[in-house]
Short mmCIF file of C-alpha atoms in Angstrom, two decimals:
data_model
loop_
_atom_site.label_atom_id
_atom_site.label_comp_id
_atom_site.label_asym_id
_atom_site.label_seq_id
_atom_site.Cartn_x
_atom_site.Cartn_y
_atom_site.Cartn_z
CA MET A 953 -16.09 1.32 28.61
CA THR A 954 -13.62 -1.31 27.44
CA LEU A 955 -10.39 -0.70 25.59
CA LEU A 956 -11.72 -2.45 22.48
CA GLY A 957 -14.75 -0.17 22.63
CA ILE A 958 -12.57 2.89 22.15
CA SER A 959 -9.49 1.60 20.29
CA HIS A 960 -11.02 2.32 16.86
CA TYR A 961 -11.09 6.02 17.63
CA TRP A 962 -7.46 5.97 18.70
CA PHE A 963 -6.33 4.21 15.54
CA VAL A 964 -8.29 6.77 13.52
CA ILE A 965 -6.51 9.56 15.40
CA VAL A 966 -3.10 8.00 14.71
CA LEU A 967 -3.89 7.77 10.98
CA MET A 968 -5.27 11.31 10.98
CA MET A 969 -2.16 12.73 12.65
CA LEU A 970 0.13 10.84 10.23
CA GLY A 971 -1.73 12.46 7.34
CA PHE A 972 -1.57 15.85 9.06
CA TYR A 973 2.19 15.50 9.58
CA CYS A 974 2.63 14.48 5.95
CA VAL A 975 0.74 17.61 4.80
CA ILE A 976 2.64 20.13 6.93
CA ALA A 977 6.14 18.64 7.12
CA ARG A 978 6.77 17.15 3.68
CA GLY A 979 7.91 19.54 0.98
CA ASN A 980 6.95 17.47 -2.02
CA MET A 981 3.50 18.38 -3.34
CA ILE A 982 2.51 14.87 -4.37
CA LYS A 983 3.41 13.78 -0.84
CA LYS A 984 1.22 16.56 0.55
CA ILE A 985 -1.73 15.36 -1.52
CA MET A 986 -1.13 11.79 -0.31
CA GLY A 987 -1.15 13.11 3.27
CA LEU A 988 -4.45 14.83 2.57
CA ASN A 989 -5.83 11.51 1.33
CA LEU A 990 -4.58 9.72 4.46
CA PHE A 991 -6.35 12.29 6.62
CA GLN A 992 -9.49 11.95 4.58
CA THR A 993 -9.58 8.15 4.73
CA SER A 994 -9.21 8.29 8.50
CA VAL A 995 -12.28 10.53 8.67
CA PHE A 996 -14.18 8.00 6.53
CA ILE A 997 -13.22 5.24 8.97
CA LEU A 998 -14.44 7.38 11.88
CA PHE A 999 -17.82 7.97 10.21
CA VAL A 1000 -18.32 4.35 9.19
CA ALA A 1001 -17.32 3.19 12.68
CA ALA A 1002 -19.97 5.54 14.11
CA GLY A 1003 -22.63 3.81 12.00
CA LYS A 1004 -21.61 0.28 12.92
CA VAL A 1005 -23.88 -1.80 15.16
CA ILE A 1006 -22.36 -4.96 16.62
CA ASP A 1007 -24.10 -8.06 15.20
CA GLY A 1008 -25.70 -5.81 12.63
CA SER A 1009 -25.65 -6.20 8.86
CA THR A 1010 -25.05 -4.23 5.67
CA PRO A 1011 -28.00 -1.86 5.19
CA ILE A 1012 -29.68 -3.81 2.40
CA LEU A 1013 -33.15 -5.07 3.37
CA ARG A 1014 -33.55 -8.83 3.26
CA ASP A 1015 -35.34 -11.64 5.10
CA GLY A 1016 -33.97 -13.03 8.31
CA VAL A 1017 -31.99 -9.90 9.26
CA GLU A 1018 -33.21 -7.76 12.15
CA VAL A 1019 -30.36 -5.34 12.88
CA TYR A 1020 -28.88 -3.08 10.21
CA ALA A 1021 -25.99 -0.64 10.32
CA ASN A 1022 -26.95 3.03 10.15
CA PRO A 1023 -27.12 3.94 6.43
CA LEU A 1024 -26.66 7.71 6.87
CA PRO A 1025 -22.89 7.76 7.58
CA HIS A 1026 -22.39 5.50 4.57
CA VAL A 1027 -24.17 7.98 2.29
CA ILE A 1028 -22.09 10.87 3.59
CA VAL A 1029 -18.87 8.91 3.13
CA LEU A 1030 -19.86 7.95 -0.44
CA THR A 1031 -20.28 11.62 -1.26
CA ALA A 1032 -17.00 12.47 0.46
CA ILE A 1033 -15.04 9.80 -1.45
CA VAL A 1034 -16.09 11.27 -4.79
CA VAL A 1035 -15.35 14.82 -3.65
CA GLY A 1036 -11.96 13.56 -2.40
CA VAL A 1037 -11.07 12.30 -5.85
CA ALA A 1038 -12.06 15.67 -7.28
CA ILE A 1039 -9.70 17.34 -4.79
CA THR A 1040 -6.90 14.90 -5.63
CA ALA A 1041 -7.29 15.51 -9.35
CA THR A 1042 -7.25 19.29 -8.94
CA GLY A 1043 -4.25 19.18 -6.61
CA LEU A 1044 -2.24 16.94 -8.91
CA ALA A 1045 -3.09 19.15 -11.90
CA LEU A 1046 -1.79 22.12 -9.91
CA ALA A 1047 1.39 20.17 -9.13
CA VAL A 1048 1.92 19.40 -12.82
CA ARG A 1049 1.35 23.06 -13.67
CA ILE A 1050 3.86 24.16 -11.02
CA GLN A 1051 6.37 21.64 -12.37
CA GLU A 1052 5.93 23.14 -15.84
CA ALA A 1053 6.40 26.70 -14.62
CA TYR A 1054 9.11 26.24 -11.98
CA GLY A 1055 10.81 22.95 -12.89
CA THR A 1056 10.24 21.52 -9.41
CA ILE A 1057 7.42 20.53 -7.06
CA GLU A 1058 9.44 20.82 -3.86
CA ASP A 1059 8.36 23.65 -1.55
CA ASP A 1060 11.91 24.52 -0.57
CA HIS A 1061 13.18 24.77 -4.16
CA LEU A 1062 10.48 27.02 -5.65
CA GLY A 1063 12.64 30.10 -5.09
CA ASP A 1064 15.77 28.55 -6.58
CA ASP A 1065 17.23 29.75 -9.81
CA VAL A 1066 16.23 27.26 -12.48
CA ASP A 1067 19.48 27.71 -14.40
CA GLY A 1068 21.57 26.83 -11.35
CA ASP A 1069 19.50 23.75 -10.51
CA ASP A 1070 21.62 20.64 -10.82
CA ASP A 1071 18.78 18.12 -11.39
CA MET B 428 -15.36 -9.77 19.88
CA ILE B 429 -13.74 -11.64 16.98
CA GLU B 430 -15.03 -8.95 14.64
CA ASN B 431 -13.33 -6.33 16.78
CA LEU B 432 -10.02 -8.16 16.55
CA ILE B 433 -10.25 -8.28 12.74
CA ASP B 434 -10.86 -4.52 12.77
CA VAL B 435 -7.85 -3.98 15.00
CA ALA B 436 -5.60 -6.13 12.80
CA LEU B 437 -6.66 -4.18 9.68
CA LEU B 438 -6.16 -0.88 11.49
CA VAL B 439 -2.64 -1.90 12.56
CA PHE B 440 -1.83 -2.69 8.93
CA LEU B 441 -3.23 0.68 7.90
CA VAL B 442 -1.05 2.49 10.45
CA ILE B 443 2.07 0.63 9.25
CA LEU B 444 1.26 1.52 5.64
CA ALA B 445 0.61 5.15 6.54
CA ILE B 446 3.98 5.42 8.30
CA THR B 447 5.65 3.91 5.22
CA ILE B 448 3.87 6.36 2.91
CA VAL B 449 5.00 9.31 5.01
CA ARG B 450 8.62 8.14 5.24
CA ILE B 451 9.40 6.69 1.80
CA ARG B 452 11.22 8.92 -0.71
CA ASP B 453 10.31 7.03 -3.87
CA LEU B 454 7.01 8.55 -4.99
CA PHE B 455 6.19 5.62 -7.27
CA ALA B 456 6.50 3.23 -4.31
CA ALA B 457 4.43 5.64 -2.21
CA GLY B 458 1.70 5.59 -4.87
CA MET B 459 1.65 1.80 -4.87
CA MET B 460 1.56 1.78 -1.04
CA PHE B 461 -1.37 4.14 -1.27
CA ALA B 462 -3.25 1.71 -3.54
CA ILE B 463 -2.70 -1.04 -0.95
CA TYR B 464 -3.81 1.35 1.78
CA SER B 465 -7.05 2.10 -0.07
CA LEU B 466 -7.70 -1.59 -0.69
CA LEU B 467 -7.14 -2.42 3.00
CA SER B 468 -9.38 0.42 4.11
CA SER B 469 -12.08 -0.86 1.76
CA ALA B 470 -11.69 -4.28 3.46
CA LEU B 471 -12.15 -2.51 6.78
CA PHE B 472 -15.31 -0.83 5.48
CA ALA B 473 -16.63 -4.25 4.44
CA VAL B 474 -15.97 -5.60 7.95
CA LEU B 475 -17.74 -2.55 9.39
CA ASP B 476 -20.91 -3.43 7.38
CA ALA B 477 -20.53 -0.63 4.85
CA GLY B 478 -20.82 -2.59 1.60
CA ASP B 479 -21.45 0.33 -0.73
CA VAL B 480 -18.62 2.37 0.79
CA ALA B 481 -16.23 -0.59 0.43
CA LEU B 482 -17.09 -0.96 -3.26
CA THR B 483 -16.69 2.75 -3.94
CA GLU B 484 -13.41 2.98 -2.04
CA ALA B 485 -11.98 -0.02 -3.89
CA ALA B 486 -12.96 1.41 -7.27
CA VAL B 487 -12.30 5.10 -6.68
CA GLY B 488 -9.64 5.15 -3.95
CA ALA B 489 -7.52 2.24 -5.10
CA GLY B 490 -8.28 2.64 -8.81
CA ILE B 491 -8.76 6.21 -9.96
CA SER B 492 -6.60 7.94 -7.32
CA THR B 493 -3.66 5.62 -8.09
CA LEU B 494 -4.10 6.26 -11.80
CA LEU B 495 -4.05 10.02 -11.20
CA VAL B 496 -0.88 9.78 -9.10
CA LEU B 497 0.82 7.61 -11.73
CA ALA B 498 -0.19 10.00 -14.51
CA CYS B 499 1.25 12.87 -12.49
CA LEU B 500 4.46 10.95 -11.82
CA ALA B 501 4.96 10.60 -15.55
CA LEU B 502 5.47 14.38 -15.66
CA VAL B 503 7.41 15.10 -12.47
CA ARG B 504 10.50 13.70 -10.77
CA ARG B 505 10.10 10.25 -9.27
CA TYR B 506 12.16 10.85 -6.12
CA GLU B 507 11.31 13.29 -3.37
CA HIS B 508 14.11 15.67 -2.48
CA PRO B 509 15.61 14.62 0.87
CA THR B 510 15.07 17.06 3.72
CA GLY B 511 17.31 17.05 6.76
CA GLY B 512 15.79 14.95 9.54
CA HIS B 513 12.41 15.58 11.14
CA ASN B 514 10.50 18.79 11.30
CA LEU B 515 10.36 19.35 15.07
CA ILE B 516 7.75 22.12 15.07
CA ALA B 517 5.43 20.07 12.87
CA LEU B 518 5.91 17.06 15.13
CA ILE B 519 5.00 19.11 18.22
CA VAL B 520 1.88 20.57 16.55
CA VAL B 521 0.78 17.10 15.43
CA LEU B 522 1.36 15.56 18.86
CA ILE B 523 -0.57 18.31 20.67
CA THR B 524 -3.49 18.00 18.21
CA GLY B 525 -3.46 14.22 18.61
CA ALA B 526 -3.43 14.45 22.40
CA LEU B 527 -6.42 16.83 22.34
CA LEU B 528 -8.30 14.46 20.02
CA VAL B 529 -7.54 11.47 22.27
CA TYR B 530 -8.90 13.49 25.20
CA ALA B 531 -12.05 14.16 23.14
CA THR B 532 -12.58 10.44 22.40
CA LEU B 533 -13.17 9.79 26.09
CA ASP B 534 -16.59 11.40 25.67
CA LEU B 535 -17.53 9.41 22.56
CA PRO B 536 -20.08 6.60 22.86
CA GLU B 537 -18.78 3.03 22.91
CA PHE B 538 -18.04 1.55 19.49
CA GLY B 539 -20.89 -0.48 17.98
CA ALA B 540 -23.41 -0.23 20.83
CA ALA B 541 -26.99 -0.40 19.57
CA ASP B 542 -28.18 2.47 21.80
CA ASN B 543 -25.61 5.02 20.57
CA PRO B 544 -27.09 8.46 19.83
CA ALA B 545 -26.35 7.97 16.12
CA GLN B 546 -28.43 4.79 16.02
CA VAL B 547 -31.57 5.98 17.82
CA HIS B 548 -32.46 9.30 16.22
CA VAL B 549 -32.66 9.53 12.40
CA GLY B 550 -31.24 6.20 11.25
CA PRO B 551 -34.27 4.03 12.17
CA PHE B 552 -36.55 6.25 10.07
CA TYR B 553 -34.71 5.26 6.89
CA ILE B 554 -34.51 1.60 7.92
CA GLU B 555 -38.29 1.50 8.45
CA ASN B 556 -39.46 3.66 5.57
CA THR B 557 -37.10 2.92 2.68
CA TYR B 558 -39.02 -0.05 1.35
CA PRO B 559 -42.54 1.42 1.71
CA ASP B 560 -41.41 4.74 0.21
CA MET B 561 -39.03 3.66 -2.57
CA GLY B 562 -39.59 -0.03 -3.14
CA ILE B 563 -35.89 -0.85 -3.29
CA PRO B 564 -34.01 -2.82 -0.64
CA ASN B 565 -30.73 -0.87 -0.70
CA MET B 566 -31.09 1.90 1.89
CA VAL B 567 -27.85 3.65 0.96
CA ALA B 568 -28.91 3.94 -2.67
CA ALA B 569 -32.37 5.12 -1.61
CA VAL B 570 -30.98 7.88 0.60
CA LEU B 571 -28.31 8.86 -1.92
CA ALA B 572 -30.49 9.05 -5.01
CA SER B 573 -33.89 9.90 -3.60
CA TYR B 574 -34.16 11.26 -0.04
CA ARG B 575 -31.00 13.35 -0.40
CA SER B 576 -30.86 13.63 -4.17
CA ILE B 577 -30.24 17.40 -4.05
CA ASP B 578 -27.02 16.71 -2.12
CA THR B 579 -25.95 14.27 -4.81
CA MET B 580 -26.67 16.87 -7.47
CA GLY B 581 -24.42 19.30 -5.57
CA GLU B 582 -21.75 16.62 -5.57
CA VAL B 583 -22.04 16.34 -9.34
CA PHE B 584 -21.52 20.11 -9.58
CA VAL B 585 -18.40 19.78 -7.43
CA VAL B 586 -17.00 17.08 -9.71
CA PHE B 587 -17.84 19.21 -12.75
CA ALA B 588 -16.08 22.22 -11.22
CA ALA B 589 -13.02 20.04 -10.48
CA ALA B 590 -12.96 18.72 -14.05
CA LEU B 591 -13.21 22.28 -15.34
CA ALA B 592 -10.34 23.35 -13.05
CA VAL B 593 -8.13 20.48 -14.20
CA TYR B 594 -8.87 21.32 -17.84
CA ALA B 595 -8.13 25.02 -17.27
CA LEU B 596 -4.85 24.20 -15.51
CA LEU B 597 -3.56 21.72 -18.06
CA SER B 598 -4.83 23.19 -21.33
CA VAL B 599 -2.60 26.30 -21.24
CA ARG B 600 1.03 25.62 -22.09
CA PRO B 601 3.37 27.96 -20.22
CA HIS B 602 5.47 30.35 -22.27
CA LYS B 603 8.12 32.90 -21.45
CA ASN B 604 5.89 35.97 -21.48
CA MET B 605 3.45 34.67 -18.88
CA PRO B 606 3.90 36.28 -15.46
CA GLY B 607 5.68 34.10 -12.94
CA VAL B 608 7.08 31.69 -15.49
CA ARG B 609 10.83 31.34 -15.50
CA ARG B 610 12.96 29.64 -18.09
CA ARG B 611 12.20 26.02 -17.45
CA PRO B 612 14.48 23.13 -18.31
CA VAL B 613 12.81 21.91 -21.47
CA LYS B 614 15.01 18.85 -21.73
CA ARG B 615 13.35 17.09 -18.83
CA LEU B 616 9.86 17.29 -20.31
CA LYS B 617 10.85 15.80 -23.67
CA SER B 618 12.01 12.42 -24.77
CA PRO B 619 15.78 12.27 -25.38
CA ARG B 620 15.38 11.75 -29.10
CA GLN B 621 13.10 14.76 -29.49
CA ALA B 622 15.45 16.98 -27.48
CA GLU B 623 18.35 15.84 -29.63
CA ALA B 624 16.51 16.81 -32.80
CA ASP B 625 15.78 20.42 -31.89
CA PRO B 626 17.34 21.46 -28.58
CA PRO B 627 17.64 25.25 -28.70
CA VAL B 628 14.42 26.38 -30.38
CA ALA B 629 12.02 24.07 -28.57
CA GLY B 630 10.91 26.65 -26.01
CA LYS B 631 10.47 29.34 -28.63
CA GLU B 632 8.27 27.30 -30.90
CA GLN B 633 5.86 26.39 -28.13
CA ALA B 634 4.98 30.01 -27.40
CA PRO B 635 1.79 30.91 -29.24
#
């Protein structure tokens, strides 16, 4: 196995771990949702990379093409992209609601007294 | 080989953008970075022969997600509150998880080989039978809308539930008597002119 044959997976892992770090270490809720999206996109890349065939082609039937990429991972990723947007919308709506109720979307400041807040 | 190098270049850009998104404090800039990130990942999908996924990611990831983040930023503070340095425990957890995943990749099949397990089992069935069964050339559309149409219907239900949740969350205005709601700074949610017109009674009038 060559390094190029495995490097995609390692890049995906780096992206995934950056998203994971963003979700657990950042206090801002919009940042957390962005981290979730980073994680999610890295999973999409992993799935699409699993369906890739070298010297293959986009899975649309046409003359003169013999090798196609595997269409099944693409279908799953299409579904996941739409579900991801649904998650993003719900999470951002929650963030807006928390901002309305608490005056902040930072984890560490949710317990603060609103009157004493200097921002 | 050349194709692989294009992939690697795009992936390096993606990693740089992801690091920037995690580090930057300006949420507006982070949202814009995220739009670029989605666009680059859709380019990567195009290089990886996933045309439909690339189109959807460009439209939905770069378009709608960015719009949602911008709409949210109109209502919250633009700058993230600075936290002191790195979170060491989180860093350790992330590094251990990453190391375990790297160990797991050693068992994965080589990227792009035609005899990978994913390519020899179910995939060829759809490649051979899509045209005789459905009469359309696009296999992804055939699987999505016909072979696995029940899955797609479930996806529609998920989107409907999310829309319902967003509506439920945003349709109720908070007022003082609701549990868990503290006196919020009204001035930040209003335009300066409006706040100048009626500063003290604004919160009272909103309560139904």
